[in-house]
PDB file of C-alpha atoms in Angstrom:
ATOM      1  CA  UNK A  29     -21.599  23.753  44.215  1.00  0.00           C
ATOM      2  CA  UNK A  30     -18.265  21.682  44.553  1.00  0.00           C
ATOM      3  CA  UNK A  31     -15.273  23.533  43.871  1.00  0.00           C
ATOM      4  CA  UNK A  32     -13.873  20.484  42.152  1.00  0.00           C
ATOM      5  CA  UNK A  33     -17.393  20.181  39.911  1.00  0.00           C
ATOM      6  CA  UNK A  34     -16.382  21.204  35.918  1.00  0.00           C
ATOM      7  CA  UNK A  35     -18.869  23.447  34.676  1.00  0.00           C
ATOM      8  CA  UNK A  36     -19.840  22.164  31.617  1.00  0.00           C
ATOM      9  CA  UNK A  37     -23.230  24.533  31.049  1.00  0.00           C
ATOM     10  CA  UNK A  38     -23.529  28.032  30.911  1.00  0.00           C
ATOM     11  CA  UNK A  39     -26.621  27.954  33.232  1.00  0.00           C
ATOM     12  CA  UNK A  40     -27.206  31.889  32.805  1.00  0.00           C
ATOM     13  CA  UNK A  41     -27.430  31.362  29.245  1.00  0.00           C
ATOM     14  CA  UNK A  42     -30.223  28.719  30.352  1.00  0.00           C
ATOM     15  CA  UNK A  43     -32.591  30.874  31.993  1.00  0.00           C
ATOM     16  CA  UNK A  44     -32.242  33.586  28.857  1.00  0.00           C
ATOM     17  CA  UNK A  45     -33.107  31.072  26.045  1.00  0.00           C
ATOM     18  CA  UNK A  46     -35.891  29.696  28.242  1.00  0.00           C
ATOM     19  CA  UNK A  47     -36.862  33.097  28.747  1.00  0.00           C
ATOM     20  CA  UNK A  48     -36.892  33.973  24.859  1.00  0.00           C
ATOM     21  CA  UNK A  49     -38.386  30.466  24.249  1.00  0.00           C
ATOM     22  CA  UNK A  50     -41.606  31.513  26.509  1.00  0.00           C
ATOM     23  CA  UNK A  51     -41.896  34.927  24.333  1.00  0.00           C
ATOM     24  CA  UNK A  52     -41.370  32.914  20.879  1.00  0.00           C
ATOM     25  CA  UNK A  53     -43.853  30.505  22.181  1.00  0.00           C
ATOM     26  CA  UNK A  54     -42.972  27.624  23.463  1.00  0.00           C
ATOM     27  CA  UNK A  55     -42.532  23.950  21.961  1.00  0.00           C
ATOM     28  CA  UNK A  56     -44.428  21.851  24.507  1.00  0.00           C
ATOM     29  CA  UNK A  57     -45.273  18.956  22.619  1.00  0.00           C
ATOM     30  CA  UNK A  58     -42.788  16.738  24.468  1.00  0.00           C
ATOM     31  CA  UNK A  59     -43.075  18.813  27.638  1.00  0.00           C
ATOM     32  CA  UNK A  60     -46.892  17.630  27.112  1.00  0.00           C
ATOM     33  CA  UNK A  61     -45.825  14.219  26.775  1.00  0.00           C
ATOM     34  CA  UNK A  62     -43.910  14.139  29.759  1.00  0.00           C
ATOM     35  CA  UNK A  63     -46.047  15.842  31.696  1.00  0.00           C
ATOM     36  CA  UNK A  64     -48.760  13.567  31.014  1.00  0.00           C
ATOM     37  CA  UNK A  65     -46.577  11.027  32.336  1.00  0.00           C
ATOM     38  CA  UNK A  66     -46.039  12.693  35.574  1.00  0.00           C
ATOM     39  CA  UNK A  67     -49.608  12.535  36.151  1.00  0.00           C
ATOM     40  CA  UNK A  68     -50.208   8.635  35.227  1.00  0.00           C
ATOM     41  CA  UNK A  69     -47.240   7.419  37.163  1.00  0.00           C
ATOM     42  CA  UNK A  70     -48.508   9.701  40.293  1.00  0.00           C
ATOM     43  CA  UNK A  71     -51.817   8.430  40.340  1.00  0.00           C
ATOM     44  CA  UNK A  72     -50.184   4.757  40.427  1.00  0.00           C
ATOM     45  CA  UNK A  73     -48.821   5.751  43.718  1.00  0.00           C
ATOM     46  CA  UNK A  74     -50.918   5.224  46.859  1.00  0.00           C
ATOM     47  CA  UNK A  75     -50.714   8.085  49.465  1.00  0.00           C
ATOM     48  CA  UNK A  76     -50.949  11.968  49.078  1.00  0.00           C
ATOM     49  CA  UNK A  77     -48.895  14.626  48.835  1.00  0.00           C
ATOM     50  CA  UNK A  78     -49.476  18.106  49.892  1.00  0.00           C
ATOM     51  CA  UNK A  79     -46.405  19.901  49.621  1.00  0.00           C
ATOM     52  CA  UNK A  80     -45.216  19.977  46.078  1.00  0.00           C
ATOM     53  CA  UNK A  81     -42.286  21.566  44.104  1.00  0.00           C
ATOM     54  CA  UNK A  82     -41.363  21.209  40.556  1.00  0.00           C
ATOM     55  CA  UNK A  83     -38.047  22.003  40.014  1.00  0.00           C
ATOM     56  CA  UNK A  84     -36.450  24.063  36.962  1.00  0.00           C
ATOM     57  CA  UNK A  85     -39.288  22.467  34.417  1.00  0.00           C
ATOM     58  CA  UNK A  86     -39.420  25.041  31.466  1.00  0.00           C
ATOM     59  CA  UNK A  87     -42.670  26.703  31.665  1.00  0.00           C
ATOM     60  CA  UNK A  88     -43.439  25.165  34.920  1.00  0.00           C
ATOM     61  CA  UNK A  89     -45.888  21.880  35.054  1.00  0.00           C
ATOM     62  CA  UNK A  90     -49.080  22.346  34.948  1.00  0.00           C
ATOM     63  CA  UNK A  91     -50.436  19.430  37.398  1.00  0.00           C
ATOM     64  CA  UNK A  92     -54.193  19.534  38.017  1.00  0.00           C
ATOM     65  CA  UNK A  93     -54.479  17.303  41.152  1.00  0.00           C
ATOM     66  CA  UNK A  94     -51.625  19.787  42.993  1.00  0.00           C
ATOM     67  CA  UNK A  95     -53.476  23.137  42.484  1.00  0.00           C
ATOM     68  CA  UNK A  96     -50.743  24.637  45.065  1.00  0.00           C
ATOM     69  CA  UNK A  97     -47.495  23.262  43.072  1.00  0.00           C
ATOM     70  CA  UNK A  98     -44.417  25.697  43.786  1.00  0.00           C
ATOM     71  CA  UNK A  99     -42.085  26.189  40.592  1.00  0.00           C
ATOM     72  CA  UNK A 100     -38.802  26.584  41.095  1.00  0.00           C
ATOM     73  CA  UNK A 101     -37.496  28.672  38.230  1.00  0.00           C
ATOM     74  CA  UNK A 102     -33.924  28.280  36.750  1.00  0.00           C
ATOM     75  CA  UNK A 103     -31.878  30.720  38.547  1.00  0.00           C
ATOM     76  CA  UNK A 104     -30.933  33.842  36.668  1.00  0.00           C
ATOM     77  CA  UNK A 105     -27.630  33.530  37.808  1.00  0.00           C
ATOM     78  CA  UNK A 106     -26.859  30.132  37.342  1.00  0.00           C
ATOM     79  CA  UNK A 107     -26.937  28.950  40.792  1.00  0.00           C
ATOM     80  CA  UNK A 108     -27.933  25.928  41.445  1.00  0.00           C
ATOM     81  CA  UNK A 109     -28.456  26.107  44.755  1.00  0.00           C
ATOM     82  CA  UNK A 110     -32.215  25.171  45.708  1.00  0.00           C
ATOM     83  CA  UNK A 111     -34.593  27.869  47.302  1.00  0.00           C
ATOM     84  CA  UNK A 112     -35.954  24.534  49.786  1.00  0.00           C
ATOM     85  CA  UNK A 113     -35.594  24.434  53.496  1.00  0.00           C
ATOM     86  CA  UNK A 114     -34.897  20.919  54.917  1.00  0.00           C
ATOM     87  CA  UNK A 115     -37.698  18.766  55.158  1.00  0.00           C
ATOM     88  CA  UNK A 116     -40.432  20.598  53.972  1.00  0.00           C
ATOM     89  CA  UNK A 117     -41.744  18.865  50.576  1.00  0.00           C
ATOM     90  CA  UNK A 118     -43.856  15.533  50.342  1.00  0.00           C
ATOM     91  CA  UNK A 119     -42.804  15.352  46.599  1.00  0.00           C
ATOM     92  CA  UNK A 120     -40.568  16.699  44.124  1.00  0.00           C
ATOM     93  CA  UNK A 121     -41.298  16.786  40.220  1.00  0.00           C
ATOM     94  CA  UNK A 122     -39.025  17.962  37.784  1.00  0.00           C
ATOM     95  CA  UNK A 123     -39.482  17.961  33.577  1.00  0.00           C
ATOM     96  CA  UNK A 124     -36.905  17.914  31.094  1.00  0.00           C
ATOM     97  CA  UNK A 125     -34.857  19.853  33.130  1.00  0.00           C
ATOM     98  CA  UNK A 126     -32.073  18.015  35.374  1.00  0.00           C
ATOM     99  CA  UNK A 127     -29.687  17.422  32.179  1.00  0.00           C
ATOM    100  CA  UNK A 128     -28.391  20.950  32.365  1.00  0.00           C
ATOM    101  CA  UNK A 129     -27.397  20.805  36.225  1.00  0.00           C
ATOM    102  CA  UNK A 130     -23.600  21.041  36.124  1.00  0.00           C
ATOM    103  CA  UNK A 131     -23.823  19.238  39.915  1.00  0.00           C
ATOM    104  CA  UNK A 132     -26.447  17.077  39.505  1.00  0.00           C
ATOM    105  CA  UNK A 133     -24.774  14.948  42.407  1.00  0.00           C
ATOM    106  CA  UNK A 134     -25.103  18.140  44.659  1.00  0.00           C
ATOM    107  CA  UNK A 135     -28.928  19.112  43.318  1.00  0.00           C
ATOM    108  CA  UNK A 136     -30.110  15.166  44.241  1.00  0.00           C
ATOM    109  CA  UNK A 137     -28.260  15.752  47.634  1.00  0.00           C
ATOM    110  CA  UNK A 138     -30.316  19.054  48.321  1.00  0.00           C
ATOM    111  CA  UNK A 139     -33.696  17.214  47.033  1.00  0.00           C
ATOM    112  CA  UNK A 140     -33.478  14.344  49.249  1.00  0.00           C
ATOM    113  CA  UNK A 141     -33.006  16.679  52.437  1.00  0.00           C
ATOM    114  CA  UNK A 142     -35.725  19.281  50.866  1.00  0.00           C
ATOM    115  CA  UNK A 143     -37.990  16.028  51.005  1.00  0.00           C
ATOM    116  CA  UNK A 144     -39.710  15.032  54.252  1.00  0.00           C
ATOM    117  CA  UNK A 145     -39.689  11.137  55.453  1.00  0.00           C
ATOM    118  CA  UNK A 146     -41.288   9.004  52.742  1.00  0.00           C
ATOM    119  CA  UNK A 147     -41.347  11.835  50.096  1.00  0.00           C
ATOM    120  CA  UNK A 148     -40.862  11.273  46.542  1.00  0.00           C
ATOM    121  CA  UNK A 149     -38.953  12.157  43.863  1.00  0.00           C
ATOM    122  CA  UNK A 150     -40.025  11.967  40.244  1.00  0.00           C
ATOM    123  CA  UNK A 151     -37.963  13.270  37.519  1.00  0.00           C
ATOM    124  CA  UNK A 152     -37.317  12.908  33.441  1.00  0.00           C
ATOM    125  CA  UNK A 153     -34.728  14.299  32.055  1.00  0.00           C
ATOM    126  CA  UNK A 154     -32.956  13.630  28.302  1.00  0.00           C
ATOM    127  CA  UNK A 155     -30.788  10.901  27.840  1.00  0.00           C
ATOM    128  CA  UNK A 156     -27.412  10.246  25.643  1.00  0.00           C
ATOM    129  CA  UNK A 157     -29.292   9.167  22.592  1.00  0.00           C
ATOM    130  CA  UNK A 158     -31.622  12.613  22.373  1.00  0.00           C
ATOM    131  CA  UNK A 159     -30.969  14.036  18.361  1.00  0.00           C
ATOM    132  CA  UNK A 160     -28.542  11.266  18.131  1.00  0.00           C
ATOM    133  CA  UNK A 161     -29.357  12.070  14.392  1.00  0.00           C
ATOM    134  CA  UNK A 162     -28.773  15.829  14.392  1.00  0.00           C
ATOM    135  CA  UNK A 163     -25.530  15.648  16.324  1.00  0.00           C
ATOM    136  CA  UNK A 164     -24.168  13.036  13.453  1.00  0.00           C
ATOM    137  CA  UNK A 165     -24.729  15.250  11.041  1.00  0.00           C
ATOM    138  CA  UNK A 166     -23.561  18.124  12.095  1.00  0.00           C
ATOM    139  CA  UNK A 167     -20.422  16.024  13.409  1.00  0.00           C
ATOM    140  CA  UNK A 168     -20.016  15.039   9.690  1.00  0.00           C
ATOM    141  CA  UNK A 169     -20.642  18.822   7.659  1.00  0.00           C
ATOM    142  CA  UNK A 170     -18.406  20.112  10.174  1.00  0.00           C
ATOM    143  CA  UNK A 171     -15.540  17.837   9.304  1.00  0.00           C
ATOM    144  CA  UNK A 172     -16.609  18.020   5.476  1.00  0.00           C
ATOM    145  CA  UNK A 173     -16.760  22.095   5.196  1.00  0.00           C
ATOM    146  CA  UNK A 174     -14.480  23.658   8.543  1.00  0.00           C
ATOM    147  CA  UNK A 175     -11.801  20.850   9.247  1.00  0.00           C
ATOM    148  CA  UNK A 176     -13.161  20.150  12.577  1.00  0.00           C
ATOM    149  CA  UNK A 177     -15.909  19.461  14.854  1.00  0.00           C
ATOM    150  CA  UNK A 178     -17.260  21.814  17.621  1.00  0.00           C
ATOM    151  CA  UNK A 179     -18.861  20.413  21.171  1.00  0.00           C
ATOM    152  CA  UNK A 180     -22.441  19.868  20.802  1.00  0.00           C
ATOM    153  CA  UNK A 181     -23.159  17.193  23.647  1.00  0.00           C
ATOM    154  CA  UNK A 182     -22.167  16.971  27.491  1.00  0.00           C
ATOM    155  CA  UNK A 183     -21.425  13.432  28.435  1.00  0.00           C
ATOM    156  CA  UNK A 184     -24.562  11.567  29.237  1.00  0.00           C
ATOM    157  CA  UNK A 185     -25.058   8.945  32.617  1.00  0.00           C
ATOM    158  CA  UNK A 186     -26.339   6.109  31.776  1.00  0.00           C
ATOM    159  CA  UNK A 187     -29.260   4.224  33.862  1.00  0.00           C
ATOM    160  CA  UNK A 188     -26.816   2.498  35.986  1.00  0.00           C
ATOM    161  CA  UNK A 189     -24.729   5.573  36.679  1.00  0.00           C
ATOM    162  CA  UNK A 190     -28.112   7.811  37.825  1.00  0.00           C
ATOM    163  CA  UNK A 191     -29.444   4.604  39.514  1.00  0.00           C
ATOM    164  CA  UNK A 192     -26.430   4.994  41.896  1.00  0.00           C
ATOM    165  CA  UNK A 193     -26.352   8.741  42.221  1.00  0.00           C
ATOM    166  CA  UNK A 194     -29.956   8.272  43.645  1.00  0.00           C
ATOM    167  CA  UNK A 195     -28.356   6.027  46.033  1.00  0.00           C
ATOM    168  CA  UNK A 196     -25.048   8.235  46.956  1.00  0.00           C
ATOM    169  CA  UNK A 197     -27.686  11.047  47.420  1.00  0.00           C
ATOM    170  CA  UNK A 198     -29.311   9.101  49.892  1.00  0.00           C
ATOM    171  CA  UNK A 199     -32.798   8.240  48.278  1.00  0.00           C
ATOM    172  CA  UNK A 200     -34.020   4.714  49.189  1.00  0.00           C
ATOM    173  CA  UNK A 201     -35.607   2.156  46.434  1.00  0.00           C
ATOM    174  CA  UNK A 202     -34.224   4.090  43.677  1.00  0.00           C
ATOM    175  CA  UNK A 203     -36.248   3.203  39.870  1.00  0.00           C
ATOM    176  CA  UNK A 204     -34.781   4.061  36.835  1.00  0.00           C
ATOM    177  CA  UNK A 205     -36.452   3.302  33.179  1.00  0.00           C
ATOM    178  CA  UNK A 206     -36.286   4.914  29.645  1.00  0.00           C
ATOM    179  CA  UNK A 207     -38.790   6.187  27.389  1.00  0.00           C
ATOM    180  CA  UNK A 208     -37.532   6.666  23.188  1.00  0.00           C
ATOM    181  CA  UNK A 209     -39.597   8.929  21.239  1.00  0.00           C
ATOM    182  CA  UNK A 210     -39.366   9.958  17.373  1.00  0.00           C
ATOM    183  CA  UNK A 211     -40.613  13.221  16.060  1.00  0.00           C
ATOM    184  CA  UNK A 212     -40.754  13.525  12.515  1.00  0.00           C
ATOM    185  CA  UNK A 213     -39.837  17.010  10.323  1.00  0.00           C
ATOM    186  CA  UNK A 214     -40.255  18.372   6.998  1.00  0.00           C
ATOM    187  CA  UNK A 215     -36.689  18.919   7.468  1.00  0.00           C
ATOM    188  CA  UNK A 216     -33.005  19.975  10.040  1.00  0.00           C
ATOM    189  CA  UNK A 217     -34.280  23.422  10.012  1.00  0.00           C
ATOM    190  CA  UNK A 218     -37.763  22.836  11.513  1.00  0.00           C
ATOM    191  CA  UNK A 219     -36.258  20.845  14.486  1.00  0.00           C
ATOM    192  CA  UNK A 220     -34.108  23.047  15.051  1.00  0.00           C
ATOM    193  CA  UNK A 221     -36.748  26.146  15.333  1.00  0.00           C
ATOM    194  CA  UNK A 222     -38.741  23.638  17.822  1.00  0.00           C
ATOM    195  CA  UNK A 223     -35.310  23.397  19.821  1.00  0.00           C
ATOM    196  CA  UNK A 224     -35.150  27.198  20.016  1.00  0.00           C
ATOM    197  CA  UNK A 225     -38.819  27.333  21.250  1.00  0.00           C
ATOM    198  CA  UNK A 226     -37.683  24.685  23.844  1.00  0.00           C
ATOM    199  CA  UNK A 227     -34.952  26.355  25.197  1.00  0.00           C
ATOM    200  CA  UNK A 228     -32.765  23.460  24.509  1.00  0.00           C
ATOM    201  CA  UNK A 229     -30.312  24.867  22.206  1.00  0.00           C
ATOM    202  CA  UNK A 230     -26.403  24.193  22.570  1.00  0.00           C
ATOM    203  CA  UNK A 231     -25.574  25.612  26.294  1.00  0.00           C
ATOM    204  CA  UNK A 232     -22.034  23.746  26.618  1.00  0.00           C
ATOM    205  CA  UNK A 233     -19.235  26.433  28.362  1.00  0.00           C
ATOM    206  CA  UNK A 234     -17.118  24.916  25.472  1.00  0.00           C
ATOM    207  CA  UNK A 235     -19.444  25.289  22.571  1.00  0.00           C
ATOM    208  CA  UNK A 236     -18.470  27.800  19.575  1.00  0.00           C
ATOM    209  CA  UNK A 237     -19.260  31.516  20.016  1.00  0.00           C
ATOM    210  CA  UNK A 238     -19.205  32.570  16.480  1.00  0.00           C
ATOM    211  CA  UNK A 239     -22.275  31.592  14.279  1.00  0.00           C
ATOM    212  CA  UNK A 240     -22.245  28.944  12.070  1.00  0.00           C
ATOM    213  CA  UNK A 241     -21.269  29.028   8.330  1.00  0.00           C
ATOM    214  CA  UNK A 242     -24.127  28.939   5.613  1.00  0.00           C
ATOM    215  CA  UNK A 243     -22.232  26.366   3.981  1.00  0.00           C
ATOM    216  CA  UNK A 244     -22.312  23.879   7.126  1.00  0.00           C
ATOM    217  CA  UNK A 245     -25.744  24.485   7.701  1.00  0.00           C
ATOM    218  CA  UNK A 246     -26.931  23.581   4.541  1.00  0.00           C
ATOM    219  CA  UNK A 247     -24.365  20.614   4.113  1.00  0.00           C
ATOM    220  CA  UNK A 248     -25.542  19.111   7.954  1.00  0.00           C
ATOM    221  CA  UNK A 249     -29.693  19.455   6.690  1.00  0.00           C
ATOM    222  CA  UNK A 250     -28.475  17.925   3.474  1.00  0.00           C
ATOM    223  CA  UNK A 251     -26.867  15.114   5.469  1.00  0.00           C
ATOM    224  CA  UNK A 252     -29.570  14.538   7.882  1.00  0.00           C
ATOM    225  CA  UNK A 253     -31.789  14.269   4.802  1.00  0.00           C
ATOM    226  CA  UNK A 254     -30.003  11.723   3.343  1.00  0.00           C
ATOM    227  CA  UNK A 255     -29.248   9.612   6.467  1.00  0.00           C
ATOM    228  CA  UNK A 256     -32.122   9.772   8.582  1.00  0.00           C
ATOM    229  CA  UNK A 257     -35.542  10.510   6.408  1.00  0.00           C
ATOM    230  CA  UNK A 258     -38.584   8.134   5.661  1.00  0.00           C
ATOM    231  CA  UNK A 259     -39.660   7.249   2.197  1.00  0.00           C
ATOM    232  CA  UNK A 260     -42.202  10.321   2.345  1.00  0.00           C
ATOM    233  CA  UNK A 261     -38.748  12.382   2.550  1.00  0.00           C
ATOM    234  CA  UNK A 262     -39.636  13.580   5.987  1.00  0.00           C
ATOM    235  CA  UNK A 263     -36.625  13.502   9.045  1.00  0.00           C
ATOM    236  CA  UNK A 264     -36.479  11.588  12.398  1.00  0.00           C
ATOM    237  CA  UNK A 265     -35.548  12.856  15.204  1.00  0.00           C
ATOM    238  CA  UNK A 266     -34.915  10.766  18.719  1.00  0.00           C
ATOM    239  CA  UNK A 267     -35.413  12.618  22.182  1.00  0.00           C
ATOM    240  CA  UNK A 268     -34.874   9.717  24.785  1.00  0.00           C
ATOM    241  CA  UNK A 269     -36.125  10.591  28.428  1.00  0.00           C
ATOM    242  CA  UNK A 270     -34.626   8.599  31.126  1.00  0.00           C
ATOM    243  CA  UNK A 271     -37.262   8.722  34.284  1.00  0.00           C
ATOM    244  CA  UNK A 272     -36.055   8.718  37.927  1.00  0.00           C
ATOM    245  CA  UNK A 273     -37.333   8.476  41.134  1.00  0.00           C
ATOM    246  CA  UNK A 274     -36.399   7.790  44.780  1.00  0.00           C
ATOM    247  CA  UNK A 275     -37.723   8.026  48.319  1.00  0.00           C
ATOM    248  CA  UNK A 276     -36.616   9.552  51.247  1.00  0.00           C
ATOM    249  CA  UNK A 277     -35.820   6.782  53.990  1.00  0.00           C
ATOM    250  CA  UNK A 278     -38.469   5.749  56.038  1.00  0.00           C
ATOM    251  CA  UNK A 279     -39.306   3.047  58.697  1.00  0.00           C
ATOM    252  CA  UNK A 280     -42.365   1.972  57.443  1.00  0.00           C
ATOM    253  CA  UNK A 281     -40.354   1.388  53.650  1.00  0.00           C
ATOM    254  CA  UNK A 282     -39.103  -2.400  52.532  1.00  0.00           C
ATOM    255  CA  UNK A 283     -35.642  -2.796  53.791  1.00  0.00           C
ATOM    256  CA  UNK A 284     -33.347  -5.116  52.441  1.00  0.00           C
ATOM    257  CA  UNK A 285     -32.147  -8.501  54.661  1.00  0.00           C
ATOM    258  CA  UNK A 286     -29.268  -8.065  56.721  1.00  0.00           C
ATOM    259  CA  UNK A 287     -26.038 -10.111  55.237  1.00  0.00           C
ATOM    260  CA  UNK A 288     -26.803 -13.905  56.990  1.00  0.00           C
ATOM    261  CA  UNK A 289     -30.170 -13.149  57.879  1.00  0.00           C
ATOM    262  CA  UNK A 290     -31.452 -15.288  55.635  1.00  0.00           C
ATOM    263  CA  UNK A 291     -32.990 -18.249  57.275  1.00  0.00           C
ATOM    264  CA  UNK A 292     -32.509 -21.112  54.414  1.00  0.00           C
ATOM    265  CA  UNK A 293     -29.084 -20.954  52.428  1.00  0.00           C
ATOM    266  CA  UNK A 294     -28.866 -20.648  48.359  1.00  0.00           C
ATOM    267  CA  UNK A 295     -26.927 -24.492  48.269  1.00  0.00           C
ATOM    268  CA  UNK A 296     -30.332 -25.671  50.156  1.00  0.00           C
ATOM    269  CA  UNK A 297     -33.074 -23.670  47.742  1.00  0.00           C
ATOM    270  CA  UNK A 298     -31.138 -25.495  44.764  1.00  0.00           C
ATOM    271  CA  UNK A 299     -31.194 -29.290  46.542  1.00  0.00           C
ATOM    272  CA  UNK A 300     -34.457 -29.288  47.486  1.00  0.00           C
ATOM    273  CA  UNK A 301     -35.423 -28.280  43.601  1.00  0.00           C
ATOM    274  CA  UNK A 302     -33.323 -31.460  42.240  1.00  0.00           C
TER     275      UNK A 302
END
């Protein structure tokens, strides 16, 4: 990793709570979802792929076409450093997983030289927006009861941003899309025993080390209540999952036009149309 990279995840602290998460047993209904995904978009793709790794996906994917797919576990130390030697993979997966990379620069970097000429990359990860709902009401009980407001989120790129770290990382016709989904709870409490059994619980360096105060709790579920329930009194709750993939350069790939290359200029396409 960078030197100059701020660590903004406790990454060791990862690998326990997904770790604790498997023995609670697991919430995989988005994992499912995602997964599924994975599978539809693959078989939209025309060519095979033989050498597979998913990387960091809690649980691991479970991919039926790619019987011999290599999991790359979070690292129990926190390193992010990838376990790949240099040109070896046809195609990378990875689920719900790249958000917590404190270099995620540095991890596309390693991917694209882990992946072999015309390999692919495929990954979703959560976006800015995920429990947009949760986070505002915690934001608010914690000003109401404590006088303040603790970290809860990391700073989120947005589609542009990741569209160009694909890019700086070297991948070639880099895609970027989102996909908003809505889970609905009886109530704050259940979500947040679903986040536990996901692993996904607060992991920010930053974040408050003492527990929180009945009061808040019950002031944030009464809030979320209020603000974000249907008429049946049951919550919302948003996870957004922004996809990514890229190639590794390749001859046989569509290359953009060299600047002047172009054999009829713009001023002449919009004469002959008048």
């Amino acid at each position: 990793m960078n030197g100059s990279t701020p660590i903004l995840f406790d990454r060791t602290l990862l690998a326990a709570r997904l770790q604790r998460a498997a023995l609670l047993g697991p919430a995989s209904f988005l994992l499912d979802r995602v997964a599924d995904e994975i599978d539809e978009r693959l078989h939209a793709v025309l060519r095979d792929f033989t050498a597979v790794a998913d990387l960091w996906t809690p649980g691991g994917l479970k991919l039926p076409r790619f019987p011999n797919l290599q999991h790359i576990a979070v690292a129990a130390s926190g390193d992010e450093t990838l376990p790949v030697a240099p040109g070896s993979l046809d195609l990378v997966v990875s689920a719900l997983a790249l958000q917590f990379a404190n270099d995620l620069p540095g991890v596309l970097a390693q991917l694209r030289r882990a992946l072999k000429p015309d390999g692919l990359l495929l990954a979703a990860l959560t976006g800015g927006d995920t429990l947009t709902e949760l986070r505002q009401a915690f934001a608010e009980a914690e000003t109401e009861i404590e006088g303040g407001v603790s970290p809860r989120v990391a700073p989120a790129a947005d589609l542009r941003d990741l569209g160009a770290l694909l890019q700086r990382a070297g991948f070639a016709l880099p895609v970027t899309d989102v996909d908003r989904v809505v889970v609905r709870y009886d109530h704050a409490f259940a979500l947040m025993q679903d986040l536990r059994r996901m692993g996904a619980t607060n992991l920010l360096i930053e974040r408050r080390k003492t527990p929180l105060r009945r009061a808040t709790l019950s002031r944030m579920a009464q809030i979320y209540a209020d603000r974000f329930s249907d008429p049946d009194g049951r919550i919302r709750a948003t996870f957004e999952i922004v996809w990514l993939s890229g190639w590794s350069p390749h001859e046989s790939q569509q290359q953009p036009l060299k600047p002047g290359s172009a054999k009829a200029s713009l001023e002449e396409a919009i004469k002959g149309k008048r």
